[in-house]
Structures are given as structure tokens and as C-alpha cells.
XYZ file of C-alpha atoms in Angstrom:
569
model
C -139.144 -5.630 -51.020
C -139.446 -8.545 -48.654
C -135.757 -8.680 -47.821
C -136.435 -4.575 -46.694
C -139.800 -5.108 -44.736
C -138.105 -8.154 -42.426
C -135.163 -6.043 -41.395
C -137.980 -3.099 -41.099
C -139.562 -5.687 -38.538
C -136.785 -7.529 -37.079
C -135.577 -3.533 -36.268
C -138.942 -3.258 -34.848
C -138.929 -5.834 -32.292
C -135.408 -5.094 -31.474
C -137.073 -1.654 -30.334
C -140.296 -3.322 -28.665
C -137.952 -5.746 -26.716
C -135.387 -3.530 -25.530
C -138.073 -0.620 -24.464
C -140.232 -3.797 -22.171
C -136.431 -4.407 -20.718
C -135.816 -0.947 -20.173
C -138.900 -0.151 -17.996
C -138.674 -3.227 -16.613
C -135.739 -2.508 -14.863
C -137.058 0.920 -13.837
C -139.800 -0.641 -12.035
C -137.708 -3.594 -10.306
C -139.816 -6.948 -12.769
C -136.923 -7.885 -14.858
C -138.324 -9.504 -18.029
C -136.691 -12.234 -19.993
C -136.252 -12.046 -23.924
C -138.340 -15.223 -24.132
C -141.664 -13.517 -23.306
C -141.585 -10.857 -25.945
C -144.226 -11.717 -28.430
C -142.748 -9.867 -30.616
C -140.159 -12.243 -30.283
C -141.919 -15.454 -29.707
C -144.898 -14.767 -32.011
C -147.227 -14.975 -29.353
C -149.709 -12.500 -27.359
C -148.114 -13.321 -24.003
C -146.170 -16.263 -22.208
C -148.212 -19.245 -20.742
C -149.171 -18.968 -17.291
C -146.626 -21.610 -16.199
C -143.945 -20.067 -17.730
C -145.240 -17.005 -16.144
C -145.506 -18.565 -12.622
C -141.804 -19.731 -13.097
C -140.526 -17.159 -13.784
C -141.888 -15.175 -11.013
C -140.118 -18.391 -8.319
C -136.766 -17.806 -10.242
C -136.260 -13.771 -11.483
C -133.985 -13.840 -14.088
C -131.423 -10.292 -14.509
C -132.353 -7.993 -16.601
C -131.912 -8.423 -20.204
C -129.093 -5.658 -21.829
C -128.937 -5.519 -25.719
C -125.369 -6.312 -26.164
C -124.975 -2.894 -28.225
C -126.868 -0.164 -25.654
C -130.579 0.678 -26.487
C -131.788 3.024 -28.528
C -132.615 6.540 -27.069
C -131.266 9.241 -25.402
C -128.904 7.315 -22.663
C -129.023 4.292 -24.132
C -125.716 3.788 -24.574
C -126.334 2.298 -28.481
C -123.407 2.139 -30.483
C -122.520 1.119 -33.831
C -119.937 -1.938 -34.849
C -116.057 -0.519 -34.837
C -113.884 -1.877 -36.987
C -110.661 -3.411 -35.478
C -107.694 -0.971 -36.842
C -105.383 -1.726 -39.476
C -101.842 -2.885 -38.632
C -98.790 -1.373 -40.160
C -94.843 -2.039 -40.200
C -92.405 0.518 -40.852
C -89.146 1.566 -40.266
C -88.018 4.141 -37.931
C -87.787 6.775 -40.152
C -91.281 6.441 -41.446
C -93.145 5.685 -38.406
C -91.597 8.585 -36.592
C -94.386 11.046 -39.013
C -97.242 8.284 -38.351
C -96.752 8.089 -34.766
C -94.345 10.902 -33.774
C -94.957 9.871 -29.544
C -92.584 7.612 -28.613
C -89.877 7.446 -25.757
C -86.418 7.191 -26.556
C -85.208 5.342 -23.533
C -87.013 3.843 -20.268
C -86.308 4.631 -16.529
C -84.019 2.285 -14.868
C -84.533 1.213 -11.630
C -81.596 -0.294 -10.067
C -79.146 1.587 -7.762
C -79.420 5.192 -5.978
C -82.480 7.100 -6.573
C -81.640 10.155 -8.294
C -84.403 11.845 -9.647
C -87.386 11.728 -11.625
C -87.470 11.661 -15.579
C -88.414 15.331 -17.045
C -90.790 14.019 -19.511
C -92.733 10.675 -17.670
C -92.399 11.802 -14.404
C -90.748 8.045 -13.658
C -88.355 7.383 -10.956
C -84.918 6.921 -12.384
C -82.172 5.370 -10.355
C -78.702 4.639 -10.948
C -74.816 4.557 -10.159
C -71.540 3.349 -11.384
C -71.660 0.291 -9.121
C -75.014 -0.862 -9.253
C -75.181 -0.636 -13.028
C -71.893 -2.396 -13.120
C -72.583 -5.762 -10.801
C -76.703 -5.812 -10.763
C -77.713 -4.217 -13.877
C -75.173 -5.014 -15.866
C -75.117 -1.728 -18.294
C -72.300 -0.602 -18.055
C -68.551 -2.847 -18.510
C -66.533 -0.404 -16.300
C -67.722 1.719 -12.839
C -66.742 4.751 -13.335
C -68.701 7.965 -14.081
C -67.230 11.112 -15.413
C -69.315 14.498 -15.114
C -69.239 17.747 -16.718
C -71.507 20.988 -16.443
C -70.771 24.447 -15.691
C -70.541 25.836 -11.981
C -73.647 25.520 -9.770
C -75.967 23.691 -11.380
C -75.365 20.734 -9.038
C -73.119 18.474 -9.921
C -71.916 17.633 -6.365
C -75.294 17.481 -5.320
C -75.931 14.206 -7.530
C -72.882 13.202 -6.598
C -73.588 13.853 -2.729
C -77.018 11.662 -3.258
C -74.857 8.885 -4.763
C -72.633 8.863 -1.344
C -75.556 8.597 0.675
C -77.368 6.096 -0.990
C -74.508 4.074 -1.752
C -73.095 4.015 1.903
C -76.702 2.683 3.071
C -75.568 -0.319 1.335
C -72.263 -0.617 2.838
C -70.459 1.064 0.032
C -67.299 3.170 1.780
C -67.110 6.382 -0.320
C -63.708 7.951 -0.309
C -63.824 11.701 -1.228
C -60.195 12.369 -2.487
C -59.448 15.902 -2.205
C -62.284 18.027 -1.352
C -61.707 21.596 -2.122
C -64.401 24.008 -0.927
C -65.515 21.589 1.119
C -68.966 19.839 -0.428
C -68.679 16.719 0.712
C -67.235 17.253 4.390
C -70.444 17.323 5.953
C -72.461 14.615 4.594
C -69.074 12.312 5.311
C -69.322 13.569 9.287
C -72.967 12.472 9.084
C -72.316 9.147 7.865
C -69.771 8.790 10.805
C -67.017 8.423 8.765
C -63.411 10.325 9.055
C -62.467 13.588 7.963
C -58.662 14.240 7.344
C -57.465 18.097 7.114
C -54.731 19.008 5.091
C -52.694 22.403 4.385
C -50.502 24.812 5.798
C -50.367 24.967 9.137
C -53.365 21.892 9.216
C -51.543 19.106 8.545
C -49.943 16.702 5.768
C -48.934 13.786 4.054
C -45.708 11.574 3.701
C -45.728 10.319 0.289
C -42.793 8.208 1.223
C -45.028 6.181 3.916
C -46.419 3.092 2.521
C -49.465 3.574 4.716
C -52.294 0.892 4.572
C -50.742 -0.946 1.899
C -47.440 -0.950 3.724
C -49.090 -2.420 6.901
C -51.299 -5.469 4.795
C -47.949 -6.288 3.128
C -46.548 -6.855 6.703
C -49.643 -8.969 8.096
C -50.308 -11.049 4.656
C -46.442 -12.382 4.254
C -44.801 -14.603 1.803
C -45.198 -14.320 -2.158
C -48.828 -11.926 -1.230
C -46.894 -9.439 0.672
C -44.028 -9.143 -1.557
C -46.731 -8.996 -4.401
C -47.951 -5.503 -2.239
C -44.561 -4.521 -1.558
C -43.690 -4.280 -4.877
C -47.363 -2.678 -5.764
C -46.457 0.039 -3.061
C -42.647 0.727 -4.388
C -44.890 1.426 -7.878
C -47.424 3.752 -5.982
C -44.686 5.574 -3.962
C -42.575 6.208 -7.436
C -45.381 7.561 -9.115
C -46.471 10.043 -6.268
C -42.679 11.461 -5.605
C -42.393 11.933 -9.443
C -45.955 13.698 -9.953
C -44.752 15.956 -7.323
C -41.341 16.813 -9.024
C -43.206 17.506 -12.248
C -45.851 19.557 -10.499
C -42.316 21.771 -9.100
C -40.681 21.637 -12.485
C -43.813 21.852 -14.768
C -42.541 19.562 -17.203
C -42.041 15.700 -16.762
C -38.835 14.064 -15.231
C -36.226 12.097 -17.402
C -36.092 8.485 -18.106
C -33.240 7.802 -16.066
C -34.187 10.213 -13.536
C -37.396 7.747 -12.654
C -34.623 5.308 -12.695
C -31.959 6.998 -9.670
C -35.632 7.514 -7.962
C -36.252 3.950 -7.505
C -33.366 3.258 -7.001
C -33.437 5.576 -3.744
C -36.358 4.329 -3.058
C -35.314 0.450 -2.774
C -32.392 1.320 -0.569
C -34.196 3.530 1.757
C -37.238 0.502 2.164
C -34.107 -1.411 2.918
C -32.126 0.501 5.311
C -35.148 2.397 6.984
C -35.800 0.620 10.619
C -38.779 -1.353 10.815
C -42.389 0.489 12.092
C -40.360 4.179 10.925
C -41.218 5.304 6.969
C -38.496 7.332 5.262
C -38.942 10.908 4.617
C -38.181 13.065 1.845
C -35.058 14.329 3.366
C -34.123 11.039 3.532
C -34.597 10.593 0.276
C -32.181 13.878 -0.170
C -29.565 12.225 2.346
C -29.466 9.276 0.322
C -28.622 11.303 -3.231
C -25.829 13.007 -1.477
C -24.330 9.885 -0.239
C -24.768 8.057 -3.397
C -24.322 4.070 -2.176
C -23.096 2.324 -4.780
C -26.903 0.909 -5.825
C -28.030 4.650 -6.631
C -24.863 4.879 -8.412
C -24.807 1.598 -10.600
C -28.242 2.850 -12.435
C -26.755 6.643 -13.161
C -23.610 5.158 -15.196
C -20.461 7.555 -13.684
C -18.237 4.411 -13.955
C -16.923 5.594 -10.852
C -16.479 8.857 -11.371
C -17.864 11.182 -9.089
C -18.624 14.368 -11.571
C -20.688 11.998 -13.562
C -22.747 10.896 -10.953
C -23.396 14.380 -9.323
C -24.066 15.509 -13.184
C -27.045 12.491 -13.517
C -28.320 13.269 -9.835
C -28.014 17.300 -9.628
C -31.353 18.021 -11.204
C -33.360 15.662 -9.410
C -31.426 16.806 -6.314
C -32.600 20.560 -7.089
C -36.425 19.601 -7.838
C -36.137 17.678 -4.300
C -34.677 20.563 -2.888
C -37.878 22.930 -4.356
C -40.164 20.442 -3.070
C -39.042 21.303 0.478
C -38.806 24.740 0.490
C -40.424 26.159 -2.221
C -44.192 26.401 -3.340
C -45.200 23.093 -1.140
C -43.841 24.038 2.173
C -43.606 21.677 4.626
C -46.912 19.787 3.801
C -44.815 16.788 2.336
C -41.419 17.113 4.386
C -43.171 15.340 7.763
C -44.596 12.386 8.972
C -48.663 12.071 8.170
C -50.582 13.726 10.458
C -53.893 11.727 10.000
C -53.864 8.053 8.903
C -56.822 6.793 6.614
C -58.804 4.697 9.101
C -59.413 1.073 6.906
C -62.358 0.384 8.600
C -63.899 4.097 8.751
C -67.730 3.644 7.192
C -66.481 6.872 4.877
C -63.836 8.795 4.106
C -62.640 12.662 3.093
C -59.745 14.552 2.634
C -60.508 17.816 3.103
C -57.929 20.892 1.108
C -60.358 23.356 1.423
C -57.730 25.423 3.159
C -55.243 25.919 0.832
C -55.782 29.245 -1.091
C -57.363 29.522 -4.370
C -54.194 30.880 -5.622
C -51.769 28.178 -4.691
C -52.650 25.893 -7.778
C -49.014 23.907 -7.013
C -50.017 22.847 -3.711
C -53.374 22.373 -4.405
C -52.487 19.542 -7.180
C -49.664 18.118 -5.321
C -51.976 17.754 -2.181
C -55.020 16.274 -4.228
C -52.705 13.768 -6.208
C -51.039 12.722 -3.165
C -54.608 12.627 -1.399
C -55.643 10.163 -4.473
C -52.333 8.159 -3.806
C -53.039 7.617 -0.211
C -56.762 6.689 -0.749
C -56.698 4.436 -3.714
C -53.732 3.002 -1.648
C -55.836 1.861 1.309
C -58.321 0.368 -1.196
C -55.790 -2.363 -2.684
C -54.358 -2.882 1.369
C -58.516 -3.555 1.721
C -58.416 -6.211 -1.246
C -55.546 -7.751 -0.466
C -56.197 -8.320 3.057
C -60.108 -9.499 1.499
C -58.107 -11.431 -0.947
C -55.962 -13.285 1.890
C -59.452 -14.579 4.263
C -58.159 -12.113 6.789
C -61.106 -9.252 6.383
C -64.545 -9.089 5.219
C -65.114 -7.953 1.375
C -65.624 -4.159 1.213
C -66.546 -1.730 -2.071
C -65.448 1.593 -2.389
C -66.650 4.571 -4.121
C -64.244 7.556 -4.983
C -64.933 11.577 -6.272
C -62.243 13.161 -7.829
C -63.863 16.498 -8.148
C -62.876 19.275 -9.584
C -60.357 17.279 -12.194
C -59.114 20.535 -14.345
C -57.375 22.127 -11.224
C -54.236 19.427 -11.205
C -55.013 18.857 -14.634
C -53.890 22.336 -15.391
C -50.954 22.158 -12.657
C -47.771 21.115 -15.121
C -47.536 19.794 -18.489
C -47.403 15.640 -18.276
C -49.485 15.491 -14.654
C -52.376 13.931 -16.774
C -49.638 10.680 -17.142
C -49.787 10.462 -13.378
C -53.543 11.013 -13.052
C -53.886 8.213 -15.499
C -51.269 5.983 -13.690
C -53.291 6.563 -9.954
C -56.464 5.637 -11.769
C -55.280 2.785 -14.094
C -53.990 1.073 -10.862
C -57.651 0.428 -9.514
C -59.139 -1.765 -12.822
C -58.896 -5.159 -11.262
C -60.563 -3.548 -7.439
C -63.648 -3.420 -6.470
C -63.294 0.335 -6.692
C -65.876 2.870 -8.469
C -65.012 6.608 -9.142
C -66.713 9.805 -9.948
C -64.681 12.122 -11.824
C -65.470 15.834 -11.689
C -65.001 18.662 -14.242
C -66.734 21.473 -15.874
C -66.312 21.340 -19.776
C -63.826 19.377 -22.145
C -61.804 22.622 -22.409
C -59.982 21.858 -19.194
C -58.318 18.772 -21.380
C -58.294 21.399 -24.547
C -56.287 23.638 -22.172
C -53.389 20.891 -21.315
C -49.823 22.210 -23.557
C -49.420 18.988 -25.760
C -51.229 16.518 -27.878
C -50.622 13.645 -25.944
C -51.575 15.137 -22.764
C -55.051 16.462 -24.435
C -55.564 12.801 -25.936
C -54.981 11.460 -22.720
C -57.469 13.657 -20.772
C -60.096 12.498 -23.339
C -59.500 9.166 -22.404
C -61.088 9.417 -19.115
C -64.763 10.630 -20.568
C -63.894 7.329 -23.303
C -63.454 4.852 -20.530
C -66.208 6.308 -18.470
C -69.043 3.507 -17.790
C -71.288 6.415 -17.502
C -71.297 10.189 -18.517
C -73.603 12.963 -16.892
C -74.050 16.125 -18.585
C -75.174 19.036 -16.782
C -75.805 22.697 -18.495
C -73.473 22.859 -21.432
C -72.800 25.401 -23.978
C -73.631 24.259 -27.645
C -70.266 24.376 -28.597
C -69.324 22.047 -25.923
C -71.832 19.636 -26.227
C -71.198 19.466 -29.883
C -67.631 18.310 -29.359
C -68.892 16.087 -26.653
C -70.809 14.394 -29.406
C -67.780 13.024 -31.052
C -66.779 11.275 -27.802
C -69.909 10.025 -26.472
C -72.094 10.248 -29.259
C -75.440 12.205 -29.158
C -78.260 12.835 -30.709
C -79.232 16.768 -32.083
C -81.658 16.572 -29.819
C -79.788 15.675 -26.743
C -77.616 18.347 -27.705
C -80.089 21.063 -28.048
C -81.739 20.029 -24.445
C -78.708 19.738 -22.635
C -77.708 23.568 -24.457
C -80.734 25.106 -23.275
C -79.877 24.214 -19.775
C -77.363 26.492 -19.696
C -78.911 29.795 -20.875
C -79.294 32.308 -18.017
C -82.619 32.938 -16.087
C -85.047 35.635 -17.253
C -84.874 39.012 -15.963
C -87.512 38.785 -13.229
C -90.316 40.935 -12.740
C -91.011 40.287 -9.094
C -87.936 40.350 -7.598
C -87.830 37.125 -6.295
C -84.810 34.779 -6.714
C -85.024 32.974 -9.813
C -83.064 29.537 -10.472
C -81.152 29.064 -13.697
C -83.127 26.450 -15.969
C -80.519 24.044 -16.025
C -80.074 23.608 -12.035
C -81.367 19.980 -10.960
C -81.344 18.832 -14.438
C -79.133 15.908 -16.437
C -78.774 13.890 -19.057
C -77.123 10.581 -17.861
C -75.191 8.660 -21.257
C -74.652 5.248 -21.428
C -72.389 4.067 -24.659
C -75.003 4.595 -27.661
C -78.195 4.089 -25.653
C -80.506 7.041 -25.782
C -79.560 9.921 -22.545
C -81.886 9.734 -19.690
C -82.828 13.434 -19.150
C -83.767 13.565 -14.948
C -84.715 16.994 -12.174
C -83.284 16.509 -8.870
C -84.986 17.600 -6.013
C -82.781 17.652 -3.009
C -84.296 16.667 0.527
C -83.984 19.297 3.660
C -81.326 16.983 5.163
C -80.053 16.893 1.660
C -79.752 20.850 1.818
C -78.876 21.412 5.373
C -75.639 19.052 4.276
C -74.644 20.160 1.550
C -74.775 24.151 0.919
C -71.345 25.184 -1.551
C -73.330 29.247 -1.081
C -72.416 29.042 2.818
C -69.992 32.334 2.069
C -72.950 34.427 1.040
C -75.284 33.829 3.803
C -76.160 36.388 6.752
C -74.439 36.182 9.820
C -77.616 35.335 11.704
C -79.008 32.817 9.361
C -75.796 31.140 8.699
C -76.221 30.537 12.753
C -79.364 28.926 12.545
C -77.992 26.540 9.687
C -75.147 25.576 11.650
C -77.429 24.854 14.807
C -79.927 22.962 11.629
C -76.561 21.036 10.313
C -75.292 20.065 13.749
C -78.773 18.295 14.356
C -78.926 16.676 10.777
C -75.360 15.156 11.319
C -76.100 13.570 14.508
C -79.806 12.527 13.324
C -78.064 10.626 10.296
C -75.078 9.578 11.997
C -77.316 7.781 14.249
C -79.239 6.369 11.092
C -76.120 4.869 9.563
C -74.599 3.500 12.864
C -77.660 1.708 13.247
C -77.979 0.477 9.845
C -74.479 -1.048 10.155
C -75.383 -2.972 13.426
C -78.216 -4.494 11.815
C -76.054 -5.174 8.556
C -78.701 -4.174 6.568
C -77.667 -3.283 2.630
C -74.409 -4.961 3.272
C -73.124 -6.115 -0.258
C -72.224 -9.691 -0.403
C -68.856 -10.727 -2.279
């Protein structure tokens, strides 16, 4: 009983004290828990107490746990929560909210993540030297038509060129990238019927370095451009014959090769009807290689079929788009680059391959002339970034053109070189005639640093899975992207659910699922619907693009005088 009648009291003069502190402070005389009597036992505090107090005003004393009342604030002791340990496995039912991966922040901004809301940026070459996530930069892409794949891609140019990246769009076929390569002052190269074309027998940039570096360097880049050349005249015989060339065939073409570098007068490159001339006169190099042990009929019997494909290289499918001397250079020093084959009809799948692969040759050329010429203290240090978009059309060209694909590509691991490549679905490897080939094709989404999935069928991302390696519910996001829109009510135009959105993979890290939303220079740039547009507002764009390219032109060119963003080597 007496252990219950002192809490009943101490409870008591909790209340007393705390309702004297409480309209004390309503009425401005702060009161000190020392002159409670129920507190002190006493009826009152001494007057000198009193008088001190009143000199020095003490603040207002607050029960540390609220008073009691309406609006008191009172509340009762918590007790701190337990802590457990668990797997994955069981936690995930205890605490089902958590993130599977966090936004990085190094490189291009691309978009924002579609379930924080954080700013995720991101490319192959600022993941590869700052971040360090990936081990090769390169980036391979896949999603079905117009959900905006060369949009990302076009936001990766931009930002990556404000840093004095050189992107080299290889081949541009409808054109998406033309534009936004004019606005960052950099050169645009035409090539087709009628618009102009490429030697493949010209050494080009490399040809030139080789010249100014000398001694063992140059005839290090010689011998790196005989290699280039060789690969680019055979692609384009297998692209005419649809099947690969012979051993020994590769053999008599070198051979040609190395007597035409020889015999060809210096500041002229060889054409391919040189290259013919030089099979019909068959000096006694091009002979020793094709074994006729002097015998004429053997010689024309090892050189005839390579003659022919020659011949149907000239004037068949490819017209003269190979037969003449280049009609546009790749400018070394030009702050971006793209080869534009929009031209060439939808139709014409031959030339279209053999003018992208030669395209590819020509630009991944310049790149190692830029290295070595780095390499030898003779120019600054630059980085490039490639697209190889739309990868199924030469893909699908002739059986064996994925050996040369690989072969351009393999020749830029040891440059500072970063590439995009382009395609819809893994089918387009699926669709190649052997195994090898199809093995091959898959290679370039194994070796990718980083792979980007747009809308996918479930099908497709399923069999993606076994590549990359992704989770059911990556694969059921990514799958819903694709679906169609709903059939809309108000008439209004209605954007599939997948545009804007990706998943970005890196090895077996959990995908990074972002939305794009594209700028209005972004959009005035890049438009790949310019063929459905009304006359008169396809007017005003053009007057709206005309002013965005000089506006950003003017941007870059004073960017680059300032030599602001300029990597360091």
C-alpha cells in the first residue's frame, strides 16, 4: 500500500508541476522546478530566491515526455526495435522494399530511374576509364523499331563530344545522326550512286601517319593498313559472291596488293582496276603464291574466280561507288564525324553492306592514324566514339560477312576507341546461314561492356537471358514494354509504353530500368518520322532545325576554344 500511494503522489506532483509550467509560459513568468512545493516540500520559495530569480529568468521548464492533456504532447517510453539477420531469401517476405541496384552518376546523363526518380548517367567510356564498371567500352543495343534507341544513342554523342570525345557515326542509313553531327560542327560525308564514294584501295589517314611517323612506327602502320585494305577488298568479294573467298584466294589478294603499294607512284593510291590490271599481267610475285610452276593455265585457273568477283564488283550490284578515287576524305581533326548512306535504296541490301563495311574500314582507319600519330609526340591524345547502327542489315548481306565485321572491330581493342552497336532483336544473328556465323554474331552482345534493352518480346528477352543473364523480373518489365498502346478513346496520339524506356545491363549486376525525356533541341535534331510530316509543318521544322544547328554549333565551337571537358591522356 505505501509503495502504491508514493507513485499515486509522485504522479501527483508530476501533474501540479507541469500544469504551474504550463500557464506559466502562457502568461510570459517562466517558473523553475525548484519552486514547486510540491516538489520542494515547502509552501513557497524564500523571498531571496524569489528576488533572484526575478534578476535572472530562467526558460521555461518542459517535462522531458510532453504534459499531460489535450496538446500536451505526453508520450509513453518506446522500446528500441529488435534487430534481425537473415538471408536474402528470408528477408525479402520481412522487408519486401528494397532496391536492386543504385543510380550511377558518372558519364552522360541519360535519364531518370522509373522507380526513384534518380538521375542515372552513363556511357561506354566513362564507365570504362572513371567508373571503372565495365572492362571493355563498348555497348551493344537491341529493341524493336521506334522506341528510341538512336535517341539514347544521339544523347550519348552530345554529351560525350562536350568533353572532347570525337564521335564517328559509321554508316548512317536514314539519316538519325546527320543533324546533330552538323550541329556539333563536325563533317558529314555523302555516299551512293550518283553522291559519291570510297576507294577501299586508298590507305587514307593511316596511309598518310605511316608517311609522317617513319622508320620501324611507320612500317608498323604500313603493315596495319596492308591488313585493313585485305580485309575490306575481301568483305566486298564475299558480299558479290555471298559466300566467303578461298584460302589461297586471300593469298593472290595480298599478294596484288604488295606489288601495287610497290609499283603505285608516290601521293597516287591504286584502284580496283588496278588491282584487275595487275591479275591479268600476273608478275611473277602474284604468280609464286598461286603455284602454276610456270604454267600459264594453272595460274589463270587459281586467279579466274577472283578475277570474275573483281569483275562483278565493278559492274554489277555496286556500281561505280568503289571503282574511283574517294570523293570526301575523313577530316582527322573534324570535332565529329558521319557517313551518311541514307541514299542508297532500301532495296539494294549489297550496296548498302558493302558501303557501311567500307564506311567502318575508313573510320576505324583514321582512329589508329590518330593513335599512332598520339603515340609518336606528334598530336594531342584524342578519344573516339563509334555507332554501328542498324548491325542486321550487312549482317544479313552474305554468309561469312560476320568474320569481317568481327575482324574491323577486333582491330580497335588496344585504341582508345568506344562503339555503340545497333540492332533490333538476337534473331538478326539467328537469321545468319551457319553455326559459326550465328556463334560469332553472339559474340558481340558477350563482349559488350554494356547492354541496353529496349521493348522486347518475351521470347526474345528470354533467350537474351542466357547471354546476359537476367532476372524474371527484368524479363517481364522489359516484355511489357513492348505491348502495343491501348485503343484510345479520345483520339489523341497515344505513345507505345515502351518508348523512352531501358534497362541498361552490366555483367551480373542488377539492370538499371531509366525514361528518357528528350530536350526541344534534342527533338528538333533528331526526328527519324520527318517522311510523315505535313508539307507546311515540315517547313517550320526545317526553319526550327536550321536555328538549333547554328545555336549549338556555336555552343561547341566555343566550348573547344575554352578547352573545357577536354579529356586528359
Amino acid at each position: 500500500m505505501s509503495r502504491r500511494s508514493d507513485r499515486k503522489k509522485a504522479e501527483r506532483a508530476d501533474r501540479t508541476a507541469e500544469e504551474r509550467a504550463r500557464k506559466a509560459l502562457l502568461s510570459g513568468h517562466p517558473v523553475d522546478p525548484g519552486d514547486d512545493p510540491a516538489r520542494s516540500g515547502t509552501h513557497g520559495p524564500a523571498n531571496d530566491k524569489s528576488q533572484k530569480n526575478q534578476k535572472n529568468p530562467k526558460r521555461p521548464y518542459v517535462p522531458p515526455r510532453g504534459w499531460y492533456g489535450v496538446g500536451g504532447g505526453r508520450v509513453g517510453y518506446l522500446d528500441p526495435p529488435t534487430m534481425w539477420r537473415a538471408t536474402t531469401v528470408q528477408a525479402c517476405g520481412m522487408w519486401p522494399f528494397a532496391a536492386g541496384s543504385g543510380s550511377p552518376m558518372t558519364g552522360v546523363p541519360l535519364g531518370q530511374h522509373l522507380f526513384t526518380g534518380a538521375t542515372v548517367c552513363g556511357d561506354p567510356l566513362n564507365w570504362f576509364t572513371r567508373a571503372r564498371y565495365i572492362s571493355n567500352p563498348s555497348l551493344f543495343m537491341l529493341g524493336m523499331p521506334g522506341l528510341g534507341k538512336s535517341t539514347l544513342v544521339n544523347r550519348m554523342l552530345i554529351g560525350l563530344a562536350a568533353t572532347g570525345v570525337v564521335p564517328l557515326v559509321l554508316g548512317d542509313l536514314k539519316p538519325d545522326y546527320a543533324d546533330t553531327v552538323r550541329a556539333l560542327g563536325g563533317q558529314v560525308i555523302s555516299i551512293g550512286r550518283g553522291r559519291g564514294g570510297i576507294n577501299v584501295l586508298d590507305p587514307g589517314a593511316m596511309g598518310a601517319a605511316a608517311a609522317r611517323i617513319g622508320g620501324e612506327a611507320g612500317e608498323v602502320l604500313k603493315a596495319e593498313t596492308h591488313g585493313r585494305v585485305l580485309n575490306m577488298v575481301a568483305a566486298l568479294v564475299t558480299i558479290v559472291r555471298g559466300r566467303p573467298m578461298d584460302d589461297h584466294e586471300q593469298s593472290v589478294l595480298s599478294a596484288v596488293l604488295h606489288h601495287l603499294r610497290e609499283h603505285t607512284p608516290p601521293g597516287r593510291a591504286p584502284l580496283l582496276p588496278d588491282l584487275l590490271r595487275v591479275l591479268t599481267e600476273g608478275p611473277d610475285r602474284v604468280r609464286a603464291v598461286t603455284l602454276d610452276r610456270g604454267s600459264d593455265t594453272r595460274y589463270r585457273d587459281a586467279v579466274d574466280p577472283l578475277h570474275r568477283s573483281l569483275l562483278g564488283i565493278l559492274d554489277g550490284p555496286l556500281g561505280d561507288t568503289f571503282a574511283s578515287e574517294t570523293s570526301t576524305r575523313i577530316d582527322p581533326d573534324a570535332p565529329a564525324v558521319c557517313i551518311d548512306i541514307s541514299g542508297i535504296g532500301e532495296a539494294d541490301t549489297q550496296l548498302t553492306a558493302a558501303a557501311m563495311l567500307a564506311a567502318w574500314s575508313d573510320g576505324l582507319g583514321t582512329v589508329a592514324a590518330s593513335h599512332a600519330l598520339a603515340d609518336a609526340g606528334l598530336t594531342p591524345r584524342r578519344w573516339f566514339f563509334t555507332v554501328l547502327d542498324e548491325l542486321w542489315r550487312p549482317l544479313r548481306a552474305a554468309s561469312g560477312i560476320v568474320d569481317r565485321i568481327d575482324a574491323l572491330t577486333r582491330l580497335n581493342r588496344s585504341l582508345g576507341l568506344g562503339d555503340a552497336k545497333i540492332t533490333h532483336t538476337l534473331k538478326d544473328a539467328e537469321a545468319l546461314g551457319t553455326d559459326s556465323d550465328r556463334a560469332k554474331a553472339r559474340g558481340f552482345v558477350e563482349r559488350a561492356g554494356m547492354v541496353v534493352c529496349a521493348g522486347l518480346p518475351r521470347a526474345e528477352m528470354e533467350e537474351l537471358g542466357k547471354v546476359v543473364g537476367l532476372s524474371r523480373r527484368e524479363i517481364e518489365l522489359v516484355s511489357s514494354w513492348s505491348s502495343p498502346p491501348g485503343w484510345g478513346v479520345s483520339g489523341e496520339h497515344e505513345e507505345p509504353p515502351g518508348r523512352g524506356r531501358f534497362l541498361i545491363k552490366v555483367g551480373g549486376r542488377p539492370g538499371i530500368p531509366i525514361k528518357v525525356a528528350i530536350t526541344d533541341a534534342e527533338r528538333h535534331l533528331h526526328n527519324t518520322n520527318t517522311r510523315w510530316t505535313p508539307n507546311e509543318t515540315a517547313v517550320e521544322q526545317a526553319l526550327e532545325l536550321e536555328q538549333t544547328v547554328a545555336h549549338t554549333a556555336a555552343q561547341v565551337r566555343q566550348a573547344h576554344e575554352r578547352g573545357t571537358g577536354r579529356w586528359t591522356a
